[in-house]
Amino acid sequence: SPRTSPIPRPLYLSRPFVEAALVKGNFKTIVMLPKYVDIMEWVAMNIFDFYTNLNEFYGVIAECCTQQSCPTMMAGPTLSYTWINQERKNVHLPAPTYIDYVMTWIQNLLNDEATFPTKSGHDFPQTFPSTVKHVYRQMLRVFAHVYHAHFHQLLHLRSEPHFNSLFAHFLAFGREYELLDMKDVKGSSSAPVGIGQLYDRWREMGILEG
Amino acid sequence: QANNGKPDDYVYFDRNLKEFSEGAMPKAQSAQLKLEHYYKIAVDSAVERNTRRVELERRLQNESMMSEERKNRQLQQLGKKESNFLRLKRTKLGLDDFRTVKVIGKGAFGEVRLVQKIDTGKIYAMKLLKKDEMLKKDQLAHVRAERDVLAESDSPWVVQLFYSFQDSAHLYLIMEFLPGGDLMTMLIKYDTFSEDVTRFYIAECVLAIEAVHNLGFIHRDIKPDNILIDKDGHIKLSDFGLSTGFHKQHDSSYYQRLLENGGNPPGHGNPSNARNSVMVNSINLTMTNKDQIATWKANRRKLAYSTVGTPDYIAPEIFLQKGYGKACDWWSLGAIMFECLVGYPPFCSENTHETYQKIMQWQNFLAFPDDVHLSREAEDLIRRLITSEDRRLSVEQIKKHYFFYGVDWDTIRRIDAPFVPHLRSITDTSYFPTDELDQTPDYSGADPNAASRDLAFLGYTFKRFPAP
Ligand SMILES: Nc1ncnc2c1ncn2[C@@H]1O[C@H](COP(=O)(O)OP(=O)(O)OP(=O)(O)O)[C@@H](O)[C@H]1O
């Protein structure tokens, strides 16, 4: 018989957890751009909500994500993200530090009237689409780390249906507005992203569309 | 390997909280609740947005005379409005987005202020409610459901709610400002109204109460303080969804204890036998002695500000806790009508527990004073409202009652009101007793249980889709 892989199947790919969901049905209803509505406003509001909700759940498992438990920002058995520091060098950071940087950076953007305008008369900047892609990519990494390193803790806290739905919604939205690069979702063959497989499973299961 | 008939990717996971801090599970539950709420709102908003669009598209389709270009412009305008609304959802409104002009009212759970939104300059009424006071009562969930629906209503008879937000100590409601004050203030000023003036206010109240009933709600606590006057002198009912059911005196368990205690307020011994004679004495005293009424009037506003509240307008079946229907609001209207014509409510007494006793035995206590002349129609209507639940008139019967002869129910909101406020500016507060109110802002400190408490108020943050 063929040798089985030494790495056990991650819990998030195992049943029943892979199927756990708070939201049943098609995400299209809440992802689709409402007719006549400005796409920038739609994307901006959704990014705002994804950030708020992700922050809430990271806050839940933050006590388990420490310098000791997560000395680097892992998102797969062979994948650890690097942060570009002020000297433009790629550096490895402990996951809590990395995530703190990401979340603070996004929070500041969201509060920045020049990037995410809220007052009447203020328009979105030309750079908005590329900024948002950037934001999306970093949020994806936070999701990827939580799935890779902390999913069992979400299980202990009975939060997997919620977190799964949030992530599936995030993926569906990212696909619809081309905010996600497939190579960020899947990673490379030598360093695959754990959640790349989850993405495929959810497509097979019909949770995500083609 | 076979896994008890389960597929081979099936895993049994032993959930436990061994490795977690004490706060972890509550925090997780809080995140879960918030997400559930988020998805509920996301779906609801999608449906509402769709409804608004389909309605406009259908309307435009029927406009055979309108040019395609104009139709298109209207659709784009809707899109613009929807987009602005999305932007508003991202906007964090807080206390510092509003400037307080003046404190204009006080209620049991906080105060009402005239405020100006700083960026737009628009004027609103802001109601502050103290969370811990509200939490002391247990009807939060029920009351919230009421508020949710009222927040969505566009009825001209209900005060509009535009935004609500919260901090750890307060809930803030930003409502339309009604510059004409309330009916209580007007009654304090004029003492009584003529039958014509009474007919106008009571007729408008009939329509307002009917509107609330049509939304599926029973007010239960209609009183002159909740009847507000708009800039044209027409009435609206204030956002009652939040205020009903909270007052100590309206607290059902309080009344339960009162009932069990032979009508004496809880904690005040029970003087046996003395009960009946005391009550008989009190009729004569209160109903004929002008001084007693004057005392009641002098205390009227204080009563409105106290957490005790006034039971003067509450129907007896509410106290009995055997269930009640819409009819209880028509009783309250009868009591208000009596007050408009006579100068004080029918069961007014020196203290609330006497009032309560009189209401429970209204057959013995409803009396029309000899020195005030009421028309037969007016007295008859009052007697058909302040009566047992099964005999009380229904809304259809009320509208047909001969007291309302000549009232055009369809246009009353558009006719000239008997008193139209004279306003010098959009921030004129001369119809409010601002001198009597403490103008120092009423802030109480945050408290250590703020996080769990906030969860109880999860549904409260609200932003209204702008009216057309
Ligand atoms: N939208 C408004 N515009 C103008 N004045 C208002 C408005 N809302 C309330 N007020 C004033 O503030 C007073 C108190 O408000 P309200 O009665 O709603 O508060 P409350 O005492 O907490 O509620 P309740 O006593 O009905 O339980 C009112 O009698 C009225 O004078």
mmCIF file with all atom_site columns, C-alpha atoms in Angstrom, chain B residues 129-304:
data_model
loop_
_atom_site.group_PDB
_atom_site.id
_atom_site.type_symbol
_atom_site.label_atom_id
_atom_site.label_alt_id
_atom_site.label_comp_id
_atom_site.label_asym_id
_atom_site.label_entity_id
_atom_site.label_seq_id
_atom_site.pdbx_PDB_ins_code
_atom_site.Cartn_x
_atom_site.Cartn_y
_atom_site.Cartn_z
_atom_site.occupancy
_atom_site.B_iso_or_equiv
_atom_site.pdbx_formal_charge
_atom_site.auth_seq_id
_atom_site.auth_comp_id
_atom_site.auth_asym_id
_atom_site.auth_atom_id
_atom_site.pdbx_PDB_model_num
ATOM 1   C CA . LEU B 1 129 ? -30.393 56.696 28.689 1.00 0.00 ? 129 LEU B CA 1
ATOM 2   C CA . LYS B 1 130 ? -28.370 55.259 31.529 1.00 0.00 ? 130 LYS B CA 1
ATOM 3   C CA . LYS B 1 131 ? -27.560 51.660 30.765 1.00 0.00 ? 131 LYS B CA 1
ATOM 4   C CA . ASP B 1 132 ? -27.291 50.418 34.304 1.00 0.00 ? 132 ASP B CA 1
ATOM 5   C CA . GLU B 1 133 ? -30.680 51.888 35.202 1.00 0.00 ? 133 GLU B CA 1
ATOM 6   C CA . MET B 1 134 ? -32.191 50.114 32.239 1.00 0.00 ? 134 MET B CA 1
ATOM 7   C CA . LEU B 1 135 ? -30.471 46.848 33.017 1.00 0.00 ? 135 LEU B CA 1
ATOM 8   C CA . LYS B 1 136 ? -31.960 46.825 36.481 1.00 0.00 ? 136 LYS B CA 1
ATOM 9   C CA . LYS B 1 137 ? -35.258 46.088 34.792 1.00 0.00 ? 137 LYS B CA 1
ATOM 10  C CA . ASP B 1 138 ? -35.526 42.770 33.094 1.00 0.00 ? 138 ASP B CA 1
ATOM 11  C CA . GLN B 1 139 ? -37.526 43.658 30.019 1.00 0.00 ? 139 GLN B CA 1
ATOM 12  C CA . LEU B 1 140 ? -34.625 44.642 27.869 1.00 0.00 ? 140 LEU B CA 1
ATOM 13  C CA . ALA B 1 141 ? -35.122 42.093 25.100 1.00 0.00 ? 141 ALA B CA 1
ATOM 14  C CA . HIS B 1 142 ? -38.796 42.816 24.745 1.00 0.00 ? 142 HIS B CA 1
ATOM 15  C CA . VAL B 1 143 ? -38.283 46.532 24.714 1.00 0.00 ? 143 VAL B CA 1
ATOM 16  C CA . ARG B 1 144 ? -35.513 46.274 22.182 1.00 0.00 ? 144 ARG B CA 1
ATOM 17  C CA . ALA B 1 145 ? -37.730 44.415 19.761 1.00 0.00 ? 145 ALA B CA 1
ATOM 18  C CA . GLU B 1 146 ? -40.249 47.226 20.019 1.00 0.00 ? 146 GLU B CA 1
ATOM 19  C CA . ARG B 1 147 ? -37.631 49.819 19.339 1.00 0.00 ? 147 ARG B CA 1
ATOM 20  C CA . ASP B 1 148 ? -36.304 47.924 16.342 1.00 0.00 ? 148 ASP B CA 1
ATOM 21  C CA . VAL B 1 149 ? -39.614 48.052 14.574 1.00 0.00 ? 149 VAL B CA 1
ATOM 22  C CA . LEU B 1 150 ? -40.328 51.634 15.521 1.00 0.00 ? 150 LEU B CA 1
ATOM 23  C CA . ALA B 1 151 ? -36.931 52.625 14.278 1.00 0.00 ? 151 ALA B CA 1
ATOM 24  C CA . GLU B 1 152 ? -38.003 51.320 10.896 1.00 0.00 ? 152 GLU B CA 1
ATOM 25  C CA . SER B 1 153 ? -41.382 52.989 10.890 1.00 0.00 ? 153 SER B CA 1
ATOM 26  C CA . ASP B 1 154 ? -41.919 56.075 8.829  1.00 0.00 ? 154 ASP B CA 1
ATOM 27  C CA . SER B 1 155 ? -45.202 57.007 10.404 1.00 0.00 ? 155 SER B CA 1
ATOM 28  C CA . PRO B 1 156 ? -45.852 60.741 10.721 1.00 0.00 ? 156 PRO B CA 1
ATOM 29  C CA . TRP B 1 157 ? -47.354 59.985 14.144 1.00 0.00 ? 157 TRP B CA 1
ATOM 30  C CA . VAL B 1 158 ? -44.191 58.602 15.674 1.00 0.00 ? 158 VAL B CA 1
ATOM 31  C CA . VAL B 1 159 ? -41.076 60.637 16.451 1.00 0.00 ? 159 VAL B CA 1
ATOM 32  C CA . GLN B 1 160 ? -38.381 59.643 13.963 1.00 0.00 ? 160 GLN B CA 1
ATOM 33  C CA . LEU B 1 161 ? -35.198 58.087 15.180 1.00 0.00 ? 161 LEU B CA 1
ATOM 34  C CA . PHE B 1 162 ? -32.158 58.897 13.030 1.00 0.00 ? 162 PHE B CA 1
ATOM 35  C CA . TYR B 1 163 ? -29.172 57.425 14.788 1.00 0.00 ? 163 TYR B CA 1
ATOM 36  C CA . SER B 1 164 ? -28.364 55.673 17.950 1.00 0.00 ? 164 SER B CA 1
ATOM 37  C CA . PHE B 1 165 ? -24.994 54.923 19.453 1.00 0.00 ? 165 PHE B CA 1
ATOM 38  C CA . GLN B 1 166 ? -23.594 54.069 22.826 1.00 0.00 ? 166 GLN B CA 1
ATOM 39  C CA . ASP B 1 167 ? -20.660 54.294 25.159 1.00 0.00 ? 167 ASP B CA 1
ATOM 40  C CA . SER B 1 168 ? -20.050 52.258 28.264 1.00 0.00 ? 168 SER B CA 1
ATOM 41  C CA . ALA B 1 169 ? -22.475 54.209 30.428 1.00 0.00 ? 169 ALA B CA 1
ATOM 42  C CA . HIS B 1 170 ? -25.153 55.535 28.092 1.00 0.00 ? 170 HIS B CA 1
ATOM 43  C CA . LEU B 1 171 ? -27.286 54.822 25.131 1.00 0.00 ? 171 LEU B CA 1
ATOM 44  C CA . TYR B 1 172 ? -27.822 57.836 22.878 1.00 0.00 ? 172 TYR B CA 1
ATOM 45  C CA . LEU B 1 173 ? -30.818 58.290 20.635 1.00 0.00 ? 173 LEU B CA 1
ATOM 46  C CA . ILE B 1 174 ? -30.706 61.019 18.032 1.00 0.00 ? 174 ILE B CA 1
ATOM 47  C CA . MET B 1 175 ? -34.269 61.882 17.108 1.00 0.00 ? 175 MET B CA 1
ATOM 48  C CA . GLU B 1 176 ? -36.069 64.580 15.233 1.00 0.00 ? 176 GLU B CA 1
ATOM 49  C CA . PHE B 1 177 ? -36.508 67.634 17.451 1.00 0.00 ? 177 PHE B CA 1
ATOM 50  C CA . LEU B 1 178 ? -40.102 68.616 18.048 1.00 0.00 ? 178 LEU B CA 1
ATOM 51  C CA . PRO B 1 179 ? -39.942 72.285 19.008 1.00 0.00 ? 179 PRO B CA 1
ATOM 52  C CA . GLY B 1 180 ? -43.468 72.614 20.372 1.00 0.00 ? 180 GLY B CA 1
ATOM 53  C CA . GLY B 1 181 ? -42.838 70.854 23.668 1.00 0.00 ? 181 GLY B CA 1
ATOM 54  C CA . ASP B 1 182 ? -45.219 68.287 25.050 1.00 0.00 ? 182 ASP B CA 1
ATOM 55  C CA . LEU B 1 183 ? -48.852 68.082 26.051 1.00 0.00 ? 183 LEU B CA 1
ATOM 56  C CA . MET B 1 184 ? -47.988 67.957 29.741 1.00 0.00 ? 184 MET B CA 1
ATOM 57  C CA . THR B 1 185 ? -46.260 71.348 29.527 1.00 0.00 ? 185 THR B CA 1
ATOM 58  C CA . MET B 1 186 ? -49.183 72.697 27.556 1.00 0.00 ? 186 MET B CA 1
ATOM 59  C CA . LEU B 1 187 ? -51.661 71.463 30.169 1.00 0.00 ? 187 LEU B CA 1
ATOM 60  C CA . ILE B 1 188 ? -49.617 73.012 32.939 1.00 0.00 ? 188 ILE B CA 1
ATOM 61  C CA . LYS B 1 189 ? -49.724 76.276 31.043 1.00 0.00 ? 189 LYS B CA 1
ATOM 62  C CA . TYR B 1 190 ? -53.402 76.340 30.001 1.00 0.00 ? 190 TYR B CA 1
ATOM 63  C CA . ASP B 1 191 ? -54.941 74.286 32.784 1.00 0.00 ? 191 ASP B CA 1
ATOM 64  C CA . THR B 1 192 ? -57.801 73.089 30.573 1.00 0.00 ? 192 THR B CA 1
ATOM 65  C CA . PHE B 1 193 ? -58.682 73.142 26.887 1.00 0.00 ? 193 PHE B CA 1
ATOM 66  C CA . SER B 1 194 ? -61.968 73.980 25.247 1.00 0.00 ? 194 SER B CA 1
ATOM 67  C CA . GLU B 1 195 ? -63.857 71.068 23.741 1.00 0.00 ? 195 GLU B CA 1
ATOM 68  C CA . ASP B 1 196 ? -62.774 72.086 20.248 1.00 0.00 ? 196 ASP B CA 1
ATOM 69  C CA . VAL B 1 197 ? -59.112 72.110 21.177 1.00 0.00 ? 197 VAL B CA 1
ATOM 70  C CA . THR B 1 198 ? -59.511 68.838 23.071 1.00 0.00 ? 198 THR B CA 1
ATOM 71  C CA . ARG B 1 199 ? -61.247 67.320 20.054 1.00 0.00 ? 199 ARG B CA 1
ATOM 72  C CA . PHE B 1 200 ? -58.253 68.166 17.899 1.00 0.00 ? 200 PHE B CA 1
ATOM 73  C CA . TYR B 1 201 ? -55.614 66.672 20.217 1.00 0.00 ? 201 TYR B CA 1
ATOM 74  C CA . ILE B 1 202 ? -57.627 63.613 21.127 1.00 0.00 ? 202 ILE B CA 1
ATOM 75  C CA . ALA B 1 203 ? -58.494 62.956 17.479 1.00 0.00 ? 203 ALA B CA 1
ATOM 76  C CA . GLU B 1 204 ? -54.816 63.168 16.535 1.00 0.00 ? 204 GLU B CA 1
ATOM 77  C CA . CYS B 1 205 ? -53.975 60.848 19.418 1.00 0.00 ? 205 CYS B CA 1
ATOM 78  C CA . VAL B 1 206 ? -56.542 58.362 18.124 1.00 0.00 ? 206 VAL B CA 1
ATOM 79  C CA . LEU B 1 207 ? -54.733 58.234 14.789 1.00 0.00 ? 207 LEU B CA 1
ATOM 80  C CA . ALA B 1 208 ? -51.311 58.075 16.432 1.00 0.00 ? 208 ALA B CA 1
ATOM 81  C CA . ILE B 1 209 ? -52.308 55.212 18.707 1.00 0.00 ? 209 ILE B CA 1
ATOM 82  C CA . GLU B 1 210 ? -53.931 53.440 15.776 1.00 0.00 ? 210 GLU B CA 1
ATOM 83  C CA . ALA B 1 211 ? -50.668 53.805 13.838 1.00 0.00 ? 211 ALA B CA 1
ATOM 84  C CA . VAL B 1 212 ? -48.711 52.261 16.702 1.00 0.00 ? 212 VAL B CA 1
ATOM 85  C CA . HIS B 1 213 ? -51.211 49.403 16.912 1.00 0.00 ? 213 HIS B CA 1
ATOM 86  C CA . ASN B 1 214 ? -50.929 48.835 13.187 1.00 0.00 ? 214 ASN B CA 1
ATOM 87  C CA . LEU B 1 215 ? -47.193 48.416 13.632 1.00 0.00 ? 215 LEU B CA 1
ATOM 88  C CA . GLY B 1 216 ? -48.049 45.577 15.964 1.00 0.00 ? 216 GLY B CA 1
ATOM 89  C CA . PHE B 1 217 ? -47.378 47.346 19.243 1.00 0.00 ? 217 PHE B CA 1
ATOM 90  C CA . ILE B 1 218 ? -49.240 48.316 22.325 1.00 0.00 ? 218 ILE B CA 1
ATOM 91  C CA . HIS B 1 219 ? -47.939 51.444 23.985 1.00 0.00 ? 219 HIS B CA 1
ATOM 92  C CA . ARG B 1 220 ? -49.210 50.784 27.551 1.00 0.00 ? 220 ARG B CA 1
ATOM 93  C CA . ASP B 1 221 ? -47.916 54.089 28.865 1.00 0.00 ? 221 ASP B CA 1
ATOM 94  C CA . ILE B 1 222 ? -49.465 56.886 26.878 1.00 0.00 ? 222 ILE B CA 1
ATOM 95  C CA . LYS B 1 223 ? -49.443 60.066 28.892 1.00 0.00 ? 223 LYS B CA 1
ATOM 96  C CA . PRO B 1 224 ? -49.257 63.794 28.188 1.00 0.00 ? 224 PRO B CA 1
ATOM 97  C CA . ASP B 1 225 ? -45.443 63.765 28.599 1.00 0.00 ? 225 ASP B CA 1
ATOM 98  C CA . ASN B 1 226 ? -45.134 61.370 25.663 1.00 0.00 ? 226 ASN B CA 1
ATOM 99  C CA . ILE B 1 227 ? -47.305 63.416 23.340 1.00 0.00 ? 227 ILE B CA 1
ATOM 100 C CA . LEU B 1 228 ? -44.988 65.844 21.604 1.00 0.00 ? 228 LEU B CA 1
ATOM 101 C CA . ILE B 1 229 ? -45.858 68.872 19.487 1.00 0.00 ? 229 ILE B CA 1
ATOM 102 C CA . ASP B 1 230 ? -44.171 69.494 16.134 1.00 0.00 ? 230 ASP B CA 1
ATOM 103 C CA . LYS B 1 231 ? -43.378 72.837 14.568 1.00 0.00 ? 231 LYS B CA 1
ATOM 104 C CA . ASP B 1 232 ? -46.850 73.093 13.048 1.00 0.00 ? 232 ASP B CA 1
ATOM 105 C CA . GLY B 1 233 ? -48.626 72.217 16.280 1.00 0.00 ? 233 GLY B CA 1
ATOM 106 C CA . HIS B 1 234 ? -49.465 68.616 15.359 1.00 0.00 ? 234 HIS B CA 1
ATOM 107 C CA . ILE B 1 235 ? -48.700 65.735 17.672 1.00 0.00 ? 235 ILE B CA 1
ATOM 108 C CA . LYS B 1 236 ? -46.331 62.772 17.561 1.00 0.00 ? 236 LYS B CA 1
ATOM 109 C CA . LEU B 1 237 ? -45.766 60.023 20.075 1.00 0.00 ? 237 LEU B CA 1
ATOM 110 C CA . SER B 1 238 ? -42.257 59.941 21.454 1.00 0.00 ? 238 SER B CA 1
ATOM 111 C CA . ASP B 1 239 ? -39.973 56.965 20.989 1.00 0.00 ? 239 ASP B CA 1
ATOM 112 C CA . PHE B 1 240 ? -41.650 54.957 23.645 1.00 0.00 ? 240 PHE B CA 1
ATOM 113 C CA . GLY B 1 241 ? -40.158 51.609 22.771 1.00 0.00 ? 241 GLY B CA 1
ATOM 114 C CA . LEU B 1 242 ? -37.345 52.374 25.126 1.00 0.00 ? 242 LEU B CA 1
ATOM 115 C CA . SER B 1 243 ? -39.165 54.017 27.941 1.00 0.00 ? 243 SER B CA 1
ATOM 116 C CA . THR B 1 244 ? -42.107 51.724 28.505 1.00 0.00 ? 244 THR B CA 1
ATOM 117 C CA . GLY B 1 245 ? -41.903 49.038 31.065 1.00 0.00 ? 245 GLY B CA 1
ATOM 118 C CA . PHE B 1 246 ? -38.907 50.442 32.826 1.00 0.00 ? 246 PHE B CA 1
ATOM 119 C CA . HIS B 1 247 ? -40.354 52.578 35.543 1.00 0.00 ? 247 HIS B CA 1
ATOM 120 C CA . LYS B 1 248 ? -40.254 51.155 38.985 1.00 0.00 ? 248 LYS B CA 1
ATOM 121 C CA . GLN B 1 249 ? -43.947 51.801 39.381 1.00 0.00 ? 249 GLN B CA 1
ATOM 122 C CA . HIS B 1 250 ? -44.728 50.082 36.130 1.00 0.00 ? 250 HIS B CA 1
ATOM 123 C CA . ASP B 1 251 ? -42.578 47.149 36.948 1.00 0.00 ? 251 ASP B CA 1
ATOM 124 C CA . SER B 1 252 ? -44.927 44.212 37.022 1.00 0.00 ? 252 SER B CA 1
ATOM 125 C CA . SER B 1 253 ? -43.304 42.570 40.028 1.00 0.00 ? 253 SER B CA 1
ATOM 126 C CA . TYR B 1 254 ? -43.727 45.784 41.989 1.00 0.00 ? 254 TYR B CA 1
ATOM 127 C CA . TYR B 1 255 ? -47.424 45.715 41.313 1.00 0.00 ? 255 TYR B CA 1
ATOM 128 C CA . GLN B 1 256 ? -47.582 42.048 42.032 1.00 0.00 ? 256 GLN B CA 1
ATOM 129 C CA . ARG B 1 257 ? -46.192 42.720 45.491 1.00 0.00 ? 257 ARG B CA 1
ATOM 130 C CA . LEU B 1 258 ? -48.542 45.632 45.865 1.00 0.00 ? 258 LEU B CA 1
ATOM 131 C CA . LEU B 1 259 ? -51.478 43.371 45.082 1.00 0.00 ? 259 LEU B CA 1
ATOM 132 C CA . GLU B 1 260 ? -50.338 40.693 47.466 1.00 0.00 ? 260 GLU B CA 1
ATOM 133 C CA . ASN B 1 261 ? -49.833 43.331 50.090 1.00 0.00 ? 261 ASN B CA 1
ATOM 134 C CA . GLY B 1 262 ? -53.453 44.434 50.099 1.00 0.00 ? 262 GLY B CA 1
ATOM 135 C CA . GLY B 1 263 ? -52.752 47.581 48.165 1.00 0.00 ? 263 GLY B CA 1
ATOM 136 C CA . ASN B 1 264 ? -50.074 48.967 50.412 1.00 0.00 ? 264 ASN B CA 1
ATOM 137 C CA . PRO B 1 265 ? -46.775 49.813 48.845 1.00 0.00 ? 265 PRO B CA 1
ATOM 138 C CA . PRO B 1 266 ? -44.201 47.097 49.481 1.00 0.00 ? 266 PRO B CA 1
ATOM 139 C CA . GLY B 1 267 ? -42.389 47.677 52.689 1.00 0.00 ? 267 GLY B CA 1
ATOM 140 C CA . HIS B 1 268 ? -45.096 49.813 54.268 1.00 0.00 ? 268 HIS B CA 1
ATOM 141 C CA . GLY B 1 269 ? -46.792 47.531 56.827 1.00 0.00 ? 269 GLY B CA 1
ATOM 142 C CA . ASN B 1 270 ? -50.391 46.553 56.315 1.00 0.00 ? 270 ASN B CA 1
ATOM 143 C CA . PRO B 1 271 ? -52.825 48.382 58.593 1.00 0.00 ? 271 PRO B CA 1
ATOM 144 C CA . SER B 1 272 ? -55.651 45.891 58.784 1.00 0.00 ? 272 SER B CA 1
ATOM 145 C CA . ASN B 1 273 ? -59.266 47.039 58.466 1.00 0.00 ? 273 ASN B CA 1
ATOM 146 C CA . ALA B 1 274 ? -58.258 50.633 57.905 1.00 0.00 ? 274 ALA B CA 1
ATOM 147 C CA . ARG B 1 275 ? -58.191 50.119 54.152 1.00 0.00 ? 275 ARG B CA 1
ATOM 148 C CA . ASN B 1 276 ? -61.750 50.860 53.140 1.00 0.00 ? 276 ASN B CA 1
ATOM 149 C CA . SER B 1 277 ? -62.363 53.847 55.292 1.00 0.00 ? 277 SER B CA 1
ATOM 150 C CA . VAL B 1 278 ? -59.136 55.481 54.198 1.00 0.00 ? 278 VAL B CA 1
ATOM 151 C CA . MET B 1 279 ? -60.131 55.168 50.609 1.00 0.00 ? 279 MET B CA 1
ATOM 152 C CA . VAL B 1 280 ? -63.574 56.586 51.086 1.00 0.00 ? 280 VAL B CA 1
ATOM 153 C CA . ASN B 1 281 ? -62.089 59.602 52.775 1.00 0.00 ? 281 ASN B CA 1
ATOM 154 C CA . SER B 1 282 ? -59.641 60.145 50.021 1.00 0.00 ? 282 SER B CA 1
ATOM 155 C CA . ILE B 1 283 ? -62.278 60.479 47.332 1.00 0.00 ? 283 ILE B CA 1
ATOM 156 C CA . ASN B 1 284 ? -63.825 63.467 48.941 1.00 0.00 ? 284 ASN B CA 1
ATOM 157 C CA . LEU B 1 285 ? -60.550 65.031 49.736 1.00 0.00 ? 285 LEU B CA 1
ATOM 158 C CA . THR B 1 286 ? -58.966 64.741 46.373 1.00 0.00 ? 286 THR B CA 1
ATOM 159 C CA . MET B 1 287 ? -61.879 65.332 44.149 1.00 0.00 ? 287 MET B CA 1
ATOM 160 C CA . THR B 1 288 ? -63.353 68.376 45.748 1.00 0.00 ? 288 THR B CA 1
ATOM 161 C CA . ASN B 1 289 ? -60.502 70.087 47.440 1.00 0.00 ? 289 ASN B CA 1
ATOM 162 C CA . LYS B 1 290 ? -58.845 72.578 45.103 1.00 0.00 ? 290 LYS B CA 1
ATOM 163 C CA . ASP B 1 291 ? -55.724 72.618 47.218 1.00 0.00 ? 291 ASP B CA 1
ATOM 164 C CA . GLN B 1 292 ? -55.200 68.927 46.668 1.00 0.00 ? 292 GLN B CA 1
ATOM 165 C CA . ILE B 1 293 ? -55.442 69.388 42.950 1.00 0.00 ? 293 ILE B CA 1
ATOM 166 C CA . ALA B 1 294 ? -53.107 72.324 43.099 1.00 0.00 ? 294 ALA B CA 1
ATOM 167 C CA . THR B 1 295 ? -50.593 70.174 44.962 1.00 0.00 ? 295 THR B CA 1
ATOM 168 C CA . TRP B 1 296 ? -50.930 67.501 42.342 1.00 0.00 ? 296 TRP B CA 1
ATOM 169 C CA . LYS B 1 297 ? -50.367 70.046 39.595 1.00 0.00 ? 297 LYS B CA 1
ATOM 170 C CA . ALA B 1 298 ? -47.406 71.584 41.321 1.00 0.00 ? 298 ALA B CA 1
ATOM 171 C CA . ASN B 1 299 ? -45.835 68.167 41.590 1.00 0.00 ? 299 ASN B CA 1
ATOM 172 C CA . ARG B 1 300 ? -46.751 67.065 38.116 1.00 0.00 ? 300 ARG B CA 1
ATOM 173 C CA . ARG B 1 301 ? -43.430 67.862 36.524 1.00 0.00 ? 301 ARG B CA 1
ATOM 174 C CA . LYS B 1 302 ? -41.423 66.461 39.398 1.00 0.00 ? 302 LYS B CA 1
ATOM 175 C CA . LEU B 1 303 ? -43.397 63.277 39.024 1.00 0.00 ? 303 LEU B CA 1
ATOM 176 C CA . ALA B 1 304 ? -42.471 63.111 35.368 1.00 0.00 ? 304 ALA B CA 1
#
